[in-house]
């Protein structure tokens, strides 16, 4: 049945790769969620392309089966197979996971079970595939997954693939391979380290074990320059996916705005633009398969040629979906081009409602500028506006919650003014998430706000925005964020909780009760005096002194203005050497 399913998925695809296995390094590339979700993930598609671009690698995909089928597959013990050649995953040399979200950690384990691969690295033998875990969340904090991975790949795929090939080609056995990988930039072998703990439970040290020659810290691997690089782009088209046959392409990597809570901003510095002509060539080639392009960049307009790129994409007949736009990106010509391409909704992130709190988080825009942006958006003909807000920010008071309401109402009034002329009223949609302090940010040492306080704030905000016409709020529960924080801020002692949640079908409360792990320790503890943080094993390029100085500035309500784009941010920021 699995083979038949794989064949029918392939039959609807364009762009997949098949190669003979003989003499090649065989990599089963796993996305720890369903085909429907995974095929819309640009990181996953990119790593597939990068692996298969190597003549000595054959890379095939495997996904989490639909939820409804998992129990039966477990019971039957039918081993999962890859899509391209329907080969059992267990037979591959490498089982590589591309993980983008903490919620998929349990799926990593489910996929190992279904493939017949033991969960823990310590239980695997040389007859099992080498389990490599990579993807954005894992290099921000790999520790919760450390016991499951033979190797963590920390950084950007473009810089990680060549060393993997080199190490495999040169190695004699599994032990030799791990040694060679741990000498390469971006490869972290968790079993090569002994962890020592302090009496209060904080980590005292990651100690490389004798004879491993493992580095004291693992430096993240990143692409130094994108000037000659191919932009990551959809390689395989299928109608069976979240974004349909949308052509996804990364236009520029990184964002230099330095918002103090934003792990993506800090971890993808410096800002690097992909070559304009290459973006357009790939888009032209993909036009036969798609008429909608998704621009996947956190700072789209940091590309020096963005207006020309948009003009030419529209001229090719594409409609354009930007991931989310920074407020300082919204020039009249950008808005005109997006509207012209058929977009009706714009998403922006004021993050909070007051200028004071925006200085705390280093979001360097003011309410006046946001209202002017809203004016420009509705004047350009957009109907709906989505707004991202956070609560539980440091120094937040009730006035800041009221300010969220007031700013939203101000925006709604602008929308209504424009709607009257058009005779059609749109929506303002607020999306609110509690702050989860993230590793690799200025807030990495902060405890998360206590449940009861967040609950109270959620309730208050719901009351403030209830029954306002044409305004809808979607407020995420604090419990959801609590477990996300555990997976985000934890260390390898969280591994049993992930295993228990995988066994019990995702009941995190029961998993904590079963394992006795003190989640509050990881989520609600002030880490300001910890000498070592769980994610310090990876050197992402930013210095702890910088983060501490940024946090002090937050408390003084001071901005750190983004360095001027392109050249200056590379020179001014403490980024990769
Ligand atoms: S503007 Fe701020 S929140 Fe948005 S990507 Fe840049 S640093 Fe992150």
Short mmCIF file of C-alpha atoms in Angstrom, two decimals, residues 50-330:
data_model
loop_
_atom_site.label_atom_id
_atom_site.label_comp_id
_atom_site.label_asym_id
_atom_site.label_seq_id
_atom_site.Cartn_x
_atom_site.Cartn_y
_atom_site.Cartn_z
CA UNK A 50 21.32 20.73 -2.86
CA UNK A 51 21.79 17.03 -2.10
CA UNK A 52 20.78 15.88 -5.55
CA UNK A 53 23.01 18.49 -7.20
CA UNK A 54 25.95 16.42 -5.87
CA UNK A 55 26.76 13.67 -8.38
CA UNK A 56 27.78 11.32 -5.57
CA UNK A 57 24.53 11.63 -3.64
CA UNK A 58 21.11 10.18 -4.28
CA UNK A 59 18.50 11.86 -2.11
CA UNK A 60 14.90 10.66 -1.84
CA UNK A 61 12.03 12.02 0.25
CA UNK A 62 9.94 10.57 3.03
CA UNK A 63 7.07 12.19 4.95
CA UNK A 64 4.96 11.52 8.00
CA UNK A 65 2.01 9.39 6.87
CA UNK A 66 -1.48 10.84 7.41
CA UNK A 67 -2.49 10.69 11.10
CA UNK A 68 -5.31 8.27 10.30
CA UNK A 69 -2.83 5.67 9.01
CA UNK A 70 -0.10 5.84 11.65
CA UNK A 71 -1.62 3.43 14.18
CA UNK A 72 -2.22 0.76 11.55
CA UNK A 73 1.30 1.12 10.17
CA UNK A 74 2.78 0.82 13.66
CA UNK A 75 0.73 -2.28 14.35
CA UNK A 76 1.61 -3.88 11.04
CA UNK A 77 5.28 -2.99 11.40
CA UNK A 78 5.37 -2.12 7.70
CA UNK A 79 8.60 -0.17 7.19
CA UNK A 80 8.24 3.24 5.53
CA UNK A 81 9.66 3.72 2.08
CA UNK A 82 10.96 6.72 0.19
CA UNK A 83 8.86 8.33 -2.48
CA UNK A 84 11.20 8.19 -5.46
CA UNK A 85 12.28 4.54 -5.52
CA UNK A 86 10.05 3.13 -2.75
CA UNK A 87 13.12 1.82 -0.94
CA UNK A 88 12.81 1.15 2.81
CA UNK A 89 14.18 4.16 4.74
CA UNK A 90 16.22 1.81 6.92
CA UNK A 91 18.31 0.81 3.92
CA UNK A 92 19.70 4.30 3.38
CA UNK A 93 23.12 5.47 4.61
CA UNK A 94 21.67 8.66 6.07
CA UNK A 95 18.29 9.56 7.48
CA UNK A 96 18.31 13.38 7.37
CA UNK A 97 15.55 15.39 9.03
CA UNK A 98 14.75 18.96 8.04
CA UNK A 99 12.95 20.38 11.08
CA UNK A 100 11.37 23.83 11.01
CA UNK A 101 9.02 23.79 14.01
CA UNK A 102 9.28 22.61 17.60
CA UNK A 103 5.86 20.97 17.30
CA UNK A 104 7.32 18.50 14.84
CA UNK A 105 9.80 17.03 17.36
CA UNK A 106 7.45 14.20 18.26
CA UNK A 107 6.95 13.50 14.54
CA UNK A 108 10.71 13.00 14.18
CA UNK A 109 10.41 10.11 16.63
CA UNK A 110 7.29 8.70 14.99
CA UNK A 111 9.06 8.65 11.65
CA UNK A 112 12.02 6.82 13.18
CA UNK A 113 9.66 4.24 14.67
CA UNK A 114 7.90 3.71 11.37
CA UNK A 115 11.23 3.35 9.59
CA UNK A 116 12.45 0.80 12.16
CA UNK A 117 15.24 3.05 13.41
CA UNK A 118 15.85 3.31 17.19
CA UNK A 119 15.07 6.76 18.63
CA UNK A 120 18.21 7.27 20.63
CA UNK A 121 21.63 7.57 19.03
CA UNK A 122 23.03 5.42 21.83
CA UNK A 123 20.76 2.52 20.79
CA UNK A 124 21.68 2.58 17.12
CA UNK A 125 24.37 0.46 15.49
CA UNK A 126 26.39 0.68 12.31
CA UNK A 127 23.54 -1.17 10.57
CA UNK A 128 21.22 1.78 11.12
CA UNK A 129 21.27 4.89 8.95
CA UNK A 130 23.22 7.84 10.34
CA UNK A 131 20.56 10.20 11.73
CA UNK A 132 21.34 13.82 10.86
CA UNK A 133 18.98 16.51 12.19
CA UNK A 134 19.02 19.99 10.70
CA UNK A 135 16.72 22.91 10.01
CA UNK A 136 16.17 26.32 11.51
CA UNK A 137 15.00 25.41 15.01
CA UNK A 138 17.75 22.89 15.53
CA UNK A 139 20.58 25.31 15.13
CA UNK A 140 18.94 27.88 17.36
CA UNK A 141 18.76 25.29 20.15
CA UNK A 142 19.60 21.70 19.21
CA UNK A 143 19.73 20.36 22.77
CA UNK A 144 16.16 18.99 23.15
CA UNK A 145 16.90 16.74 20.15
CA UNK A 146 20.53 16.00 21.06
CA UNK A 147 19.99 12.43 22.27
CA UNK A 148 18.09 11.48 19.11
CA UNK A 149 20.65 12.75 16.60
CA UNK A 150 23.93 11.16 15.61
CA UNK A 151 24.77 14.53 14.18
CA UNK A 152 23.13 17.94 14.29
CA UNK A 153 23.69 20.04 11.18
CA UNK A 154 23.84 23.64 12.41
CA UNK A 155 23.40 26.37 9.86
CA UNK A 156 22.49 26.94 6.25
CA UNK A 157 22.17 23.99 3.87
CA UNK A 158 24.37 25.51 1.16
CA UNK A 159 27.34 25.46 3.53
CA UNK A 160 26.55 22.08 5.10
CA UNK A 161 26.19 19.71 2.17
CA UNK A 162 29.80 19.70 0.81
CA UNK A 163 31.41 18.74 4.17
CA UNK A 164 28.96 15.84 4.58
CA UNK A 165 29.96 14.42 1.21
CA UNK A 166 33.66 14.92 2.00
CA UNK A 167 33.40 13.17 5.36
CA UNK A 168 31.52 10.17 3.92
CA UNK A 169 33.95 9.76 1.07
CA UNK A 170 36.96 9.79 3.38
CA UNK A 171 35.65 7.77 6.30
CA UNK A 172 36.30 4.13 7.03
CA UNK A 173 33.59 3.41 9.56
CA UNK A 174 30.87 5.09 11.64
CA UNK A 175 33.29 6.24 14.38
CA UNK A 176 35.69 7.73 11.86
CA UNK A 177 32.78 9.44 10.10
CA UNK A 178 31.61 11.12 13.30
CA UNK A 179 35.14 12.33 14.02
CA UNK A 180 35.49 13.79 10.56
CA UNK A 181 32.11 15.49 10.76
CA UNK A 182 32.76 16.99 14.16
CA UNK A 183 35.89 18.62 12.72
CA UNK A 184 33.77 20.33 10.08
CA UNK A 185 32.12 23.69 10.66
CA UNK A 186 28.42 23.36 11.47
CA UNK A 187 28.47 19.68 12.53
CA UNK A 188 27.69 18.95 16.16
CA UNK A 189 28.00 15.38 17.44
CA UNK A 190 26.10 15.40 20.76
CA UNK A 191 27.52 12.06 21.96
CA UNK A 192 31.02 13.58 21.92
CA UNK A 193 30.14 15.82 24.89
CA UNK A 194 29.67 15.19 28.60
CA UNK A 195 27.34 17.66 30.26
CA UNK A 196 28.10 18.87 33.77
CA UNK A 197 25.38 20.55 35.81
CA UNK A 198 25.44 23.04 38.66
CA UNK A 199 23.64 22.44 41.91
CA UNK A 200 20.76 24.68 40.82
CA UNK A 201 20.29 22.51 37.72
CA UNK A 202 21.79 24.94 35.20
CA UNK A 203 24.43 23.61 32.83
CA UNK A 204 27.98 24.10 34.11
CA UNK A 205 29.81 22.95 30.99
CA UNK A 206 29.73 21.02 27.73
CA UNK A 207 32.91 19.01 27.98
CA UNK A 208 34.30 17.33 24.87
CA UNK A 209 35.01 13.69 25.77
CA UNK A 210 38.59 12.51 25.76
CA UNK A 211 39.77 11.26 22.39
CA UNK A 212 36.98 12.90 20.39
CA UNK A 213 38.84 16.11 19.51
CA UNK A 214 35.41 17.73 19.45
CA UNK A 215 35.48 21.53 19.40
CA UNK A 216 34.57 23.45 22.55
CA UNK A 217 31.83 25.21 20.58
CA UNK A 218 30.48 24.35 17.15
CA UNK A 219 30.46 27.29 14.79
CA UNK A 220 27.34 27.62 12.69
CA UNK A 221 27.93 27.13 8.95
CA UNK A 222 26.58 29.88 6.75
CA UNK A 223 26.77 31.09 3.22
CA UNK A 224 29.31 33.95 3.19
CA UNK A 225 27.94 35.63 0.12
CA UNK A 226 24.95 35.06 -2.11
CA UNK A 227 26.37 37.00 -5.05
CA UNK A 228 26.92 33.90 -7.16
CA UNK A 229 24.46 31.60 -5.39
CA UNK A 230 21.28 30.13 -6.74
CA UNK A 231 18.32 31.36 -4.71
CA UNK A 232 16.43 28.56 -2.95
CA UNK A 233 13.31 27.90 -5.00
CA UNK A 234 10.59 25.31 -5.47
CA UNK A 235 12.05 22.42 -7.42
CA UNK A 236 9.13 20.00 -7.28
CA UNK A 237 5.63 21.11 -8.13
CA UNK A 238 2.57 19.27 -6.95
CA UNK A 239 -1.06 20.24 -6.55
CA UNK A 240 -1.25 18.21 -3.29
CA UNK A 241 0.24 20.81 -0.99
CA UNK A 242 -0.64 23.65 1.37
CA UNK A 243 0.23 26.42 -1.08
CA UNK A 244 -0.93 24.54 -4.18
CA UNK A 245 1.39 24.92 -7.11
CA UNK A 246 2.83 28.18 -5.83
CA UNK A 247 6.39 28.83 -6.90
CA UNK A 248 8.37 29.73 -3.76
CA UNK A 249 11.64 31.59 -3.99
CA UNK A 250 13.96 33.25 -1.50
CA UNK A 251 14.88 36.72 -2.65
CA UNK A 252 17.04 37.96 0.19
CA UNK A 253 18.26 36.26 3.36
CA UNK A 254 18.34 37.91 6.79
CA UNK A 255 16.96 41.10 8.31
CA UNK A 256 19.02 43.81 9.98
CA UNK A 257 16.24 45.42 12.01
CA UNK A 258 17.47 43.87 15.26
CA UNK A 259 14.09 43.39 16.94
CA UNK A 260 15.16 42.12 20.33
CA UNK A 261 12.81 39.09 20.42
CA UNK A 262 13.45 37.87 16.87
CA UNK A 263 15.60 34.77 16.45
CA UNK A 264 15.29 34.83 12.67
CA UNK A 265 16.61 38.38 12.52
CA UNK A 266 19.70 37.69 14.61
CA UNK A 267 20.41 34.23 13.23
CA UNK A 268 20.43 34.99 9.53
CA UNK A 269 22.68 38.02 9.62
CA UNK A 270 24.18 39.60 7.64
CA UNK A 271 21.55 40.45 5.06
CA UNK A 272 22.42 38.79 1.76
CA UNK A 273 20.55 39.39 -1.49
CA UNK A 274 20.34 36.71 -4.18
CA UNK A 275 21.22 37.75 -7.74
CA UNK A 276 18.34 39.47 -9.50
CA UNK A 277 18.86 37.85 -12.87
CA UNK A 278 18.98 34.36 -11.35
CA UNK A 279 15.74 34.98 -9.44
CA UNK A 280 14.05 36.07 -12.63
CA UNK A 281 15.44 33.21 -14.72
CA UNK A 282 14.17 30.65 -12.21
CA UNK A 283 10.80 32.38 -12.07
CA UNK A 284 10.58 32.39 -15.85
CA UNK A 285 11.38 28.68 -16.00
CA UNK A 286 8.77 27.91 -13.32
CA UNK A 287 6.08 29.93 -15.05
CA UNK A 288 5.02 26.86 -17.02
CA UNK A 289 4.02 25.18 -13.75
CA UNK A 290 2.71 28.06 -11.69
CA UNK A 291 1.10 31.47 -11.96
CA UNK A 292 1.59 32.46 -8.33
CA UNK A 293 4.92 33.28 -6.75
CA UNK A 294 5.56 33.25 -2.99
CA UNK A 295 8.47 35.47 -1.99
CA UNK A 296 10.00 33.87 1.08
CA UNK A 297 12.12 36.48 2.83
CA UNK A 298 11.87 38.15 6.19
CA UNK A 299 13.04 41.46 4.78
CA UNK A 300 11.92 41.35 1.18
CA UNK A 301 12.57 44.97 0.43
CA UNK A 302 16.18 44.79 1.58
CA UNK A 303 16.88 43.48 -1.90
CA UNK A 304 18.37 46.46 -3.76
CA UNK A 305 16.44 45.57 -6.93
CA UNK A 306 13.13 44.58 -5.39
CA UNK A 307 10.99 46.98 -7.40
CA UNK A 308 12.42 45.77 -10.68
CA UNK A 309 11.99 42.14 -9.57
CA UNK A 310 8.34 42.74 -8.71
CA UNK A 311 7.71 44.64 -11.97
CA UNK A 312 9.16 41.81 -14.01
CA UNK A 313 7.32 39.09 -12.07
CA UNK A 314 4.05 40.91 -12.68
CA UNK A 315 4.98 41.25 -16.36
CA UNK A 316 5.50 37.46 -16.50
CA UNK A 317 1.89 37.09 -15.39
CA UNK A 318 2.57 36.06 -11.82
CA UNK A 319 0.43 37.08 -8.91
CA UNK A 320 2.69 37.74 -5.94
CA UNK A 321 2.40 36.74 -2.28
CA UNK A 322 4.99 38.23 0.02
CA UNK A 323 5.49 36.26 3.27
CA UNK A 324 4.99 39.26 5.52
CA UNK A 325 6.05 42.81 4.93
CA UNK A 326 8.01 45.03 7.24
CA UNK A 327 6.35 48.34 7.86
CA UNK A 328 9.32 50.21 6.42
CA UNK A 329 8.94 48.23 3.19
CA UNK A 330 5.57 49.64 2.28
#
